[in-house]
Short mmCIF file of C-alpha atoms in Angstrom, two decimals:
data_model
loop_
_atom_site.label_atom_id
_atom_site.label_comp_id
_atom_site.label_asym_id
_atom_site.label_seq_id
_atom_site.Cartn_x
_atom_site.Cartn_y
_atom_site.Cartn_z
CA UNK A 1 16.56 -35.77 58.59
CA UNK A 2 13.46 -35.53 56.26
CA UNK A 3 12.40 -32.53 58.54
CA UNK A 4 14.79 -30.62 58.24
CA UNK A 5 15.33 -30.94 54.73
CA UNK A 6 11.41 -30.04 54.24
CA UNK A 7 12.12 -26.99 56.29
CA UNK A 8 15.05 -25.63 54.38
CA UNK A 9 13.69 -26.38 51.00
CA UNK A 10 10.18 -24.11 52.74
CA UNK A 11 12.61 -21.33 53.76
CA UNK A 12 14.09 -21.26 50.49
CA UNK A 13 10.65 -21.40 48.70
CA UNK A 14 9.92 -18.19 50.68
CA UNK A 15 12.92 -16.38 50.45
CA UNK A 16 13.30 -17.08 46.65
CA UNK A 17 9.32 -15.45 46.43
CA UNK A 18 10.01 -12.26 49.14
CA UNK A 19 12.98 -11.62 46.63
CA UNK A 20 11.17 -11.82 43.53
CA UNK A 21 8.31 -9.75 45.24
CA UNK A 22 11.29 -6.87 46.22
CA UNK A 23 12.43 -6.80 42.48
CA UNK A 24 8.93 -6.66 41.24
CA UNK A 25 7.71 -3.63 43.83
CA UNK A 26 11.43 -1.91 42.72
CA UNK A 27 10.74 -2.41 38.75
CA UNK A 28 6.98 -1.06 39.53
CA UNK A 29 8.33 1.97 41.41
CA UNK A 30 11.24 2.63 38.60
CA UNK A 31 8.30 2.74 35.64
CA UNK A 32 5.72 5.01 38.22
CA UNK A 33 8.85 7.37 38.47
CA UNK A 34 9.66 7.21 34.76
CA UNK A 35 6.32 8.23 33.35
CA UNK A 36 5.00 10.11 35.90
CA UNK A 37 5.56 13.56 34.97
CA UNK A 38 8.03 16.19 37.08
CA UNK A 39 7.03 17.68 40.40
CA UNK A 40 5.89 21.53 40.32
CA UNK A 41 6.66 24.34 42.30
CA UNK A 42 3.43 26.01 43.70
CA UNK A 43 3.68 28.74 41.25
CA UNK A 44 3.50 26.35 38.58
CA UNK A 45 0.46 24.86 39.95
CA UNK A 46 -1.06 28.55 40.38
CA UNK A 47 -0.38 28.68 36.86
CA UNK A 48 -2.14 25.40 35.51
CA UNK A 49 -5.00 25.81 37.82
CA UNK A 50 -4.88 29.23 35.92
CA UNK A 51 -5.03 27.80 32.27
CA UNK A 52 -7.72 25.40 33.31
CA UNK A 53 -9.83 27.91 35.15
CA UNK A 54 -9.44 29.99 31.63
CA UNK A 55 -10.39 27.59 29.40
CA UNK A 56 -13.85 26.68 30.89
CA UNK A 57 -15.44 29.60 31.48
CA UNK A 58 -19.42 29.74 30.22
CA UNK A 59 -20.28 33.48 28.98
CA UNK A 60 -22.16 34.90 26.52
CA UNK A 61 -21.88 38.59 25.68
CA UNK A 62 -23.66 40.84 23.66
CA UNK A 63 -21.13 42.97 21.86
CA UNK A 64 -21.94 46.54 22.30
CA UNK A 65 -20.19 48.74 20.41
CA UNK A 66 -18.66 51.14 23.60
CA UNK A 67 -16.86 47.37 23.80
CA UNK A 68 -13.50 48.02 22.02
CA UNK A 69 -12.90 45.33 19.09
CA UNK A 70 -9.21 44.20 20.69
CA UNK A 71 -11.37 43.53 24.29
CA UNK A 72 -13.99 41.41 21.92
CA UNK A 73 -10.95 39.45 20.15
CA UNK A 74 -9.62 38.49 23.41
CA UNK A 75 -12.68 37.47 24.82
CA UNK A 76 -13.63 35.62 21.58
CA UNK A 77 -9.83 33.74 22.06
CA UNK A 78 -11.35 32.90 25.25
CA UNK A 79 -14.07 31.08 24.31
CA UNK A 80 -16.80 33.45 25.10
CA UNK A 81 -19.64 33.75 22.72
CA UNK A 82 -20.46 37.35 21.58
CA UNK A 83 -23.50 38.31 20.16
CA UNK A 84 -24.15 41.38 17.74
CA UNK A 85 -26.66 43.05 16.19
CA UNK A 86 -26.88 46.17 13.41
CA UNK A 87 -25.27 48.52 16.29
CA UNK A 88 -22.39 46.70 15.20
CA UNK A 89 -20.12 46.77 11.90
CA UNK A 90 -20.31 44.19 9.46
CA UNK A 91 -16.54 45.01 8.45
CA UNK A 92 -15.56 44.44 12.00
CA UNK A 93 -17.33 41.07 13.21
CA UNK A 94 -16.30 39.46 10.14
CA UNK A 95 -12.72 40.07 11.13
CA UNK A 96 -13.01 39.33 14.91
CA UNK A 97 -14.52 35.90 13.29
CA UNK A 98 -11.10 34.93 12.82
CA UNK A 99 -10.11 35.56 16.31
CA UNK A 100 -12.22 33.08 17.67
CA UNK A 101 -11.84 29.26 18.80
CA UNK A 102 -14.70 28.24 16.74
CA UNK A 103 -16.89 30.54 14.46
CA UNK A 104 -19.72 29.53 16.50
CA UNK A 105 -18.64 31.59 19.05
CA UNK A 106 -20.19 34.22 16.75
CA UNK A 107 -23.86 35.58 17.02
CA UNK A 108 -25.31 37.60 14.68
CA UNK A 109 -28.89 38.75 14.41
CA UNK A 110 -28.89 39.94 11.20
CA UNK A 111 -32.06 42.17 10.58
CA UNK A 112 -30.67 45.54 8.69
CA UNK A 113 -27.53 43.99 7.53
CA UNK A 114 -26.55 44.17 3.67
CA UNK A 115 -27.29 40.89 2.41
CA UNK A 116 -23.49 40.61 1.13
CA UNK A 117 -21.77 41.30 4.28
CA UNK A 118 -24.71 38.19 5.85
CA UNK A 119 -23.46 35.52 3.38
CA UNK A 120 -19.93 35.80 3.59
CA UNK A 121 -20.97 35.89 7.96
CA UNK A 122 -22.27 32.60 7.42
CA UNK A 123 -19.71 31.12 5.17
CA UNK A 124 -16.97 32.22 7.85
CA UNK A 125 -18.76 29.51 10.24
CA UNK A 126 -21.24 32.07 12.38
CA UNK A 127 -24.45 31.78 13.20
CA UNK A 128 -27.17 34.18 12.24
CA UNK A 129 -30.50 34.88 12.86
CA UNK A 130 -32.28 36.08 9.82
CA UNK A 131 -36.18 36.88 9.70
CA UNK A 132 -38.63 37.14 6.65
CA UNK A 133 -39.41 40.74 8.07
CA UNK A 134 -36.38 41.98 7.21
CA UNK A 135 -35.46 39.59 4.13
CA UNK A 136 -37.82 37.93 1.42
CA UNK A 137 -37.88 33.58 1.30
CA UNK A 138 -35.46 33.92 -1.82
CA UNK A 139 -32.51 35.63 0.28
CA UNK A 140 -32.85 33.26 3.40
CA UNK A 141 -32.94 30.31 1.07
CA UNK A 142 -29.59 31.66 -0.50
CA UNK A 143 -28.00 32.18 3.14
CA UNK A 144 -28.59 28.76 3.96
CA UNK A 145 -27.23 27.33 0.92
CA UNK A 146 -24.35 29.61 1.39
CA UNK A 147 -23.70 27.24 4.59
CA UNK A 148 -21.49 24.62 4.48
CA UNK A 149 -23.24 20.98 4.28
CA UNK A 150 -22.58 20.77 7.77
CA UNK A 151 -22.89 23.93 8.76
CA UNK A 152 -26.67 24.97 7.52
CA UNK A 153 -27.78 24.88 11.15
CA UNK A 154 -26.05 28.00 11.92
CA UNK A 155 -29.18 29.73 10.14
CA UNK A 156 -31.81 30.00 12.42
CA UNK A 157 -34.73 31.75 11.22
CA UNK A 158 -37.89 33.56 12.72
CA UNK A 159 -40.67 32.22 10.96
CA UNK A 160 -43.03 34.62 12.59
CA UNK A 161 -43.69 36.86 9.45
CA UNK A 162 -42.96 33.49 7.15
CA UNK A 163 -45.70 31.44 4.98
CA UNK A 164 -45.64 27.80 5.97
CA UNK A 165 -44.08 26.55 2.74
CA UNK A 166 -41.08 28.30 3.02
CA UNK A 167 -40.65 27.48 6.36
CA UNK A 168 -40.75 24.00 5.39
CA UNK A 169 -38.24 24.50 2.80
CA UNK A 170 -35.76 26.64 4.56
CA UNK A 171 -36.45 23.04 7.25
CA UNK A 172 -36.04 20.61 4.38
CA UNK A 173 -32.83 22.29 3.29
CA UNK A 174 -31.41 21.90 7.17
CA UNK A 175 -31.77 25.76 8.54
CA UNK A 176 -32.90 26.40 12.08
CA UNK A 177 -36.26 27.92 12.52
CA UNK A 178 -38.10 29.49 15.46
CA UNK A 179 -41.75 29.52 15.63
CA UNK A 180 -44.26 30.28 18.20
CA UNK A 181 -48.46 30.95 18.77
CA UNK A 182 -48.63 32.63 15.51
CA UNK A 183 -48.03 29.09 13.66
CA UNK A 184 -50.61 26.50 13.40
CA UNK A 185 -50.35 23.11 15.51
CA UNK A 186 -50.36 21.29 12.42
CA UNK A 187 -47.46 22.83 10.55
CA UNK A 188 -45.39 22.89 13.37
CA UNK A 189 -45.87 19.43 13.68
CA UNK A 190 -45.19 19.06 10.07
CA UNK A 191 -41.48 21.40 10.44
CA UNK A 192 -40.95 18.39 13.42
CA UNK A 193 -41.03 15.53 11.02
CA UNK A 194 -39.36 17.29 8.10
CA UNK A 195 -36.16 18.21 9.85
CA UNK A 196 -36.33 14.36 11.54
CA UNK A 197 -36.96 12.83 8.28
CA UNK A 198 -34.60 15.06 5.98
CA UNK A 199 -31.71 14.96 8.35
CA UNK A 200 -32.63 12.99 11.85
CA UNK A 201 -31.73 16.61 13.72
CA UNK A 202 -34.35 18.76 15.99
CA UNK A 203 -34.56 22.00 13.69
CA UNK A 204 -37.67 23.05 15.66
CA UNK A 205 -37.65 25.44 18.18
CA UNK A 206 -40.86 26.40 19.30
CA UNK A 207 -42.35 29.26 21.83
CA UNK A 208 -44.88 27.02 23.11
CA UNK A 209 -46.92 30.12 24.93
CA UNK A 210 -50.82 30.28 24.10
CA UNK A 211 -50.61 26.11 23.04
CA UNK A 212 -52.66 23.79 24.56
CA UNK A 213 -50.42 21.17 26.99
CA UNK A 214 -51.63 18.34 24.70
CA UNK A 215 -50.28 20.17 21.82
CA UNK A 216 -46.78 21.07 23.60
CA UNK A 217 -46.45 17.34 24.22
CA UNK A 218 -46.91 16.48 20.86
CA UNK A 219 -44.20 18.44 19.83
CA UNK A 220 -41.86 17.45 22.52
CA UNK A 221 -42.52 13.74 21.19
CA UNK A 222 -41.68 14.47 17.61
CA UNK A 223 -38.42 16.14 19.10
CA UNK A 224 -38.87 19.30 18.60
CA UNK A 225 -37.33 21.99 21.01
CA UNK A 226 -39.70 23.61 23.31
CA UNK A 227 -39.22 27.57 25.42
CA UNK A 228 -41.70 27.49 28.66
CA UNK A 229 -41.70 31.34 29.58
CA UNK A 230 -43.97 30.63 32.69
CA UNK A 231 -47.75 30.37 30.86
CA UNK A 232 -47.96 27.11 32.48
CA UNK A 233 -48.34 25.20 35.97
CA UNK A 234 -45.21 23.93 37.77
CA UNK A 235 -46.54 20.26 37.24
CA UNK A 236 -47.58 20.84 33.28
CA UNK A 237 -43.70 21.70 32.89
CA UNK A 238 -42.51 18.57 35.14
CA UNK A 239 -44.51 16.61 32.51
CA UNK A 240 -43.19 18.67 29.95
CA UNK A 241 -39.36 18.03 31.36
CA UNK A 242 -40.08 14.70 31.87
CA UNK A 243 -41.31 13.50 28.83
CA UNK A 244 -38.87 15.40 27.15
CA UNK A 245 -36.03 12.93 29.41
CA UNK A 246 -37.44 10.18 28.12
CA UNK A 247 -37.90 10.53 24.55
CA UNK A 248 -34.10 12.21 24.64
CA UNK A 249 -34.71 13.64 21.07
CA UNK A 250 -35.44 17.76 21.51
CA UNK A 251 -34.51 20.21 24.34
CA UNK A 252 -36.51 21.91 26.97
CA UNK A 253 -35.39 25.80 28.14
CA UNK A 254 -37.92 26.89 30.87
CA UNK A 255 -37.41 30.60 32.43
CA UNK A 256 -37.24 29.77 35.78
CA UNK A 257 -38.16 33.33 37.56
CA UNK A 258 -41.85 31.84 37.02
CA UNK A 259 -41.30 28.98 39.34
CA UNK A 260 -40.34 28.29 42.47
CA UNK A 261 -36.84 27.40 44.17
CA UNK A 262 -38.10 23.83 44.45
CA UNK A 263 -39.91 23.68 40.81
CA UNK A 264 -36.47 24.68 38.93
CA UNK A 265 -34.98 22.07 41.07
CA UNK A 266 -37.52 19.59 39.76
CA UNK A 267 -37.38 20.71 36.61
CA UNK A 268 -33.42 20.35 36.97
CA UNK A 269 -33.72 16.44 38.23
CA UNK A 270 -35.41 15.93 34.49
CA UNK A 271 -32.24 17.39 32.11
CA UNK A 272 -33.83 21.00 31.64
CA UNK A 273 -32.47 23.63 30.85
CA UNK A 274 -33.12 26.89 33.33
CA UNK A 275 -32.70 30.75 32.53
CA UNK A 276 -33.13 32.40 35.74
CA UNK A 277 -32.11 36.16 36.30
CA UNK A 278 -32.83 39.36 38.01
CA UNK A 279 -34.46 42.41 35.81
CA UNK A 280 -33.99 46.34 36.50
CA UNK A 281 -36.43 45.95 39.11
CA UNK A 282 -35.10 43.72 41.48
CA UNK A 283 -37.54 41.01 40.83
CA UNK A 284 -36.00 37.44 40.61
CA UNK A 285 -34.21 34.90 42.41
CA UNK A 286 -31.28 36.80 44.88
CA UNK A 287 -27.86 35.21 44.27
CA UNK A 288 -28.07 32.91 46.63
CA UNK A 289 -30.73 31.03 45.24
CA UNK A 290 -29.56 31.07 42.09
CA UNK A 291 -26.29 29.43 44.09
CA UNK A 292 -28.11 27.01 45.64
CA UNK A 293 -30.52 26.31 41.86
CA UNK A 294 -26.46 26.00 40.01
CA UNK A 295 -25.40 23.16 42.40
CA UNK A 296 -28.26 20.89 41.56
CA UNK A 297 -27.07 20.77 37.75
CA UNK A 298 -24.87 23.90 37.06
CA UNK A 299 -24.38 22.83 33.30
CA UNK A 300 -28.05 23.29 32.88
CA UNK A 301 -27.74 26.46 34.55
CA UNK A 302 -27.77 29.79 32.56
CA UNK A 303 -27.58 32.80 34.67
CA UNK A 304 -28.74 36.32 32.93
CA UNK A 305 -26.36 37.93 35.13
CA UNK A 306 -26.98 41.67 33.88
CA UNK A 307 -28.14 42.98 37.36
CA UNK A 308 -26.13 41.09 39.75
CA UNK A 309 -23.16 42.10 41.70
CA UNK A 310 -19.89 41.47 39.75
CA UNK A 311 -18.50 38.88 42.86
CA UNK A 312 -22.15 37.15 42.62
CA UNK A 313 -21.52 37.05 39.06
CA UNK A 314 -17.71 35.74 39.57
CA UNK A 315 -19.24 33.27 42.36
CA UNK A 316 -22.14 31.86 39.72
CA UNK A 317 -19.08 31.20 36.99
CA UNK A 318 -17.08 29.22 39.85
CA UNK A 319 -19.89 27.06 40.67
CA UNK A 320 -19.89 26.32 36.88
CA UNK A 321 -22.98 27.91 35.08
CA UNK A 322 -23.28 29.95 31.88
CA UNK A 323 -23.81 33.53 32.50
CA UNK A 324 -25.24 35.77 29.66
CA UNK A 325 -25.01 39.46 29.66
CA UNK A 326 -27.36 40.59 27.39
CA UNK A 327 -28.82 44.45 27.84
CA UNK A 328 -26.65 46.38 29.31
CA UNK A 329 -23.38 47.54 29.51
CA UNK A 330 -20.66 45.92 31.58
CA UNK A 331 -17.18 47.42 32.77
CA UNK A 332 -14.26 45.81 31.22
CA UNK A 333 -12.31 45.21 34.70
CA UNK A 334 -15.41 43.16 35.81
CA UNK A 335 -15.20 41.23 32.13
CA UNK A 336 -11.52 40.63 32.73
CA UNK A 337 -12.00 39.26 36.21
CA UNK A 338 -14.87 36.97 34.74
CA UNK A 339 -13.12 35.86 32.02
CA UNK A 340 -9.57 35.53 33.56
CA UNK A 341 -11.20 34.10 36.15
CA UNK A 342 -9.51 36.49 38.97
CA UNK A 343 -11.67 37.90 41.72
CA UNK A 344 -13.54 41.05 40.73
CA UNK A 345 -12.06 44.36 41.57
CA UNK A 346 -14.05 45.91 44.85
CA UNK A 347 -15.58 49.79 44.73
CA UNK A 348 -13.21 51.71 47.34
CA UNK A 349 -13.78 52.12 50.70
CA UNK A 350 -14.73 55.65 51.77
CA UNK A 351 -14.44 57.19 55.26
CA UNK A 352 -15.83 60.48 55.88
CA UNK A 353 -14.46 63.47 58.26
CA UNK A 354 -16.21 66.28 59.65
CA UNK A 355 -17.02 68.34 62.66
CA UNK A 356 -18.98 65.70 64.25
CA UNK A 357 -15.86 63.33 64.20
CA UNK A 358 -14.88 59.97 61.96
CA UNK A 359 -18.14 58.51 60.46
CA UNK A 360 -17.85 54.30 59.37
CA UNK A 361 -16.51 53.51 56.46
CA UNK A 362 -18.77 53.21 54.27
CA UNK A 363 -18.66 51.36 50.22
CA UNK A 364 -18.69 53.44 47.25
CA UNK A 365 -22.42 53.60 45.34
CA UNK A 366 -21.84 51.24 42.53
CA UNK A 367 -23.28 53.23 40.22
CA UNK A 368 -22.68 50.67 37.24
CA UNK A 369 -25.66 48.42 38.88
CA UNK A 370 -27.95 50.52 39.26
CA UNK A 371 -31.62 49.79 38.36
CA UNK A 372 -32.89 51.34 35.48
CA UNK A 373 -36.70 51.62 35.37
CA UNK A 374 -36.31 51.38 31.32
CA UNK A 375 -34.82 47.92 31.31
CA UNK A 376 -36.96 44.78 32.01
CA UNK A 377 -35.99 41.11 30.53
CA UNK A 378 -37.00 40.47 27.28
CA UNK A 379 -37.77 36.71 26.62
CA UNK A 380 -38.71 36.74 22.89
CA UNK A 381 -34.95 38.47 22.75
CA UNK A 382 -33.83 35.72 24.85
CA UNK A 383 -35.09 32.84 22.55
CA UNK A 384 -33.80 34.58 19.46
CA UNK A 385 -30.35 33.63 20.42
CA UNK A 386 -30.91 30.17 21.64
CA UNK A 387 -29.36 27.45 19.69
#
């Protein structure tokens, strides 16, 4: 009799727990229906992959002015960064300011500009690049108080044709400055440790071409921010990336056309950033090396994509890298397909017809990319714009 009174009270147990295990699985799968969110149709999908694809795209563009200003203000709304220069009206970059998602988004190298129209730039929230060859230390000085207090980075300055004092004051009062051979050692290292000790932020950016390795190591240690344009071995810039990883204060940008596939992969492994392009000459990595250079660390990654095909260009976006178009020209249906995201528009297949019969189709010359013997990569352009 005991038994079978132990065995009913165990079936109970166990039917009593399978139940409350049913009504526990059925309240989980009520609340998982309640706040997960309604199914979508596939065109609704289409259209959310769509948003996201829009809202991450990497590109900068120079702003030339055969650009119209209502293309610029929808690439701005994009998020692509424009640069501009004195080609372009003050009038109409301070409106297409506006038209941005952040004023940051806004370049300006502002050599020839009325010194007006450059404050009232920088108090909108842009950055500028401002030189003491084409304004004296009193006018940079008022640009960068111009800035708001957390904004007085958005000055860089090229302190090429600048004394050393006012370089260190335009430092102490939180501007950006760029400096290169032309500088001494000593006052670089001197610009390091103000901006460090004055506001704890790497102001320094530094050309390191014509220094001694010893003295670009030193600066990477005080944090400053350090362009390799290829003066150096592939190992002296593994030490330079390296050190740079470890002290995790400054930035290194090395142009990668001077190295090898397997060097910019290195230099990748060590949190550098690479520029790597082609020039009007066809010299440079082909596009699928750059692929192949984009999947090791594509946010480290920026493509000069000026003379590359507009579906390598589309296919270098995809994989996640920032491409910069920065001297020459590009067609606004290849912009739109970059910045949309959509696949580029292809030149139109031509088939011939004469008295010898049908010859192949052939593509259309793409006379858009075609190398111009005038054009060749300018780095000291390049590190104007770097911020």
């Amino acid at each position: 009799m005991s038994t079978t009174t132990n065995l009913l009270i165990l079936f109970l147990i166990l039917f009593l727990s399978s139940c409350s295990e049913k009504e526990t699985k059925e309240q989980t799968e009520k609340k998982a229906k309640e706040t997960s969110p309604p199914a979508q149709t596939p065109a609704q999908e289409s259209e959310t992959k769509q948003e996201e694809k829009t809202d991450t795209v990497s590109l900068l563009l120079r702003g030339f002015r055969t650009y119209s200003n209502f293309s610029l203000a929808d690439y701005l709304q994009r998020g692509v960064e424009v640069v501009f220069d004195n080609s372009n009206h003050p009038f109409n970059i301070i409106q297409l300011i506006d038209y941005a998602k952040s004023p940051r988004q806004v370049i300006v190298k502002a050599d020839s500009f009325d010194n007006w129209n450059v404050r009232h730039i920088i108090t909108l929230g842009a950055r500028v690049v401002v030189s003491c060859k084409s304004f004296t230390p009193f006018e940079i000085q008022a640009f960068i108080d111009a800035a708001q207090p957390d904004q007085k980075m958005n000055v860089a300055v090229i302190g090429c044709y600048c004394k050393p004092q006012d370089i260190l004051e335009f430092v102490k009062s939180g501007a950006k400055v760029k400096v290169n051979k032309l500088q001494e050692p000593f006052h670089i290292v001197n610009l390091i440790d103000a901006g460090y000790k004055y506001h704890n932020k790497p102001l320094v950016d530094v050309d390191v071409e014509g220094f001694g390795s010893l003295h670009v190591k030193e600066f990477i240690r005080r944090g400053a921010n350090i362009f390799v344009s290829g003066w150096y071995p592939g190992f002296n810039v593994y030490e330079f990336c390296r050190i740079s990883n470890n002290v995790k204060k400054g930035k290194v940008w090395v142009f990668g056309n001077k190295y090898s596939l397997k060097e910019n992969k290195r230099f990748l492994e060590q949190n550098a950033t690479i520029f790597i392009g082609k020039d009007s000459s066809g010299t440079g990595f082909n596009a699928f090396e750059v692929a192949e250079i984009i999947q090791k660390n594509p946010s480290k990654v920026v493509v000069i994509g000026d003379f590359y095909q507009p579906h390598e260009i589309a296919k270098f976006i995809e994989l996640g890298a920032k491409v910069v178009f920065l001297y020459r020209y590009q067609a606004i249906h290849h912009l739109n397909s970059y910045v949309y995201q959509t696949p580029p528009p292809e030149p139109p297949v031509l088939s011939q017809k004469n008295k010898y019969g049908y010859y192949p189709p052939k593509r259309g010359y793409n006379y858009l990319h075609r190398p111009s013997p005038n054009v060749n990569l300018d780095l000291y352009k390049l590190f104007n714009i770097l911020y």
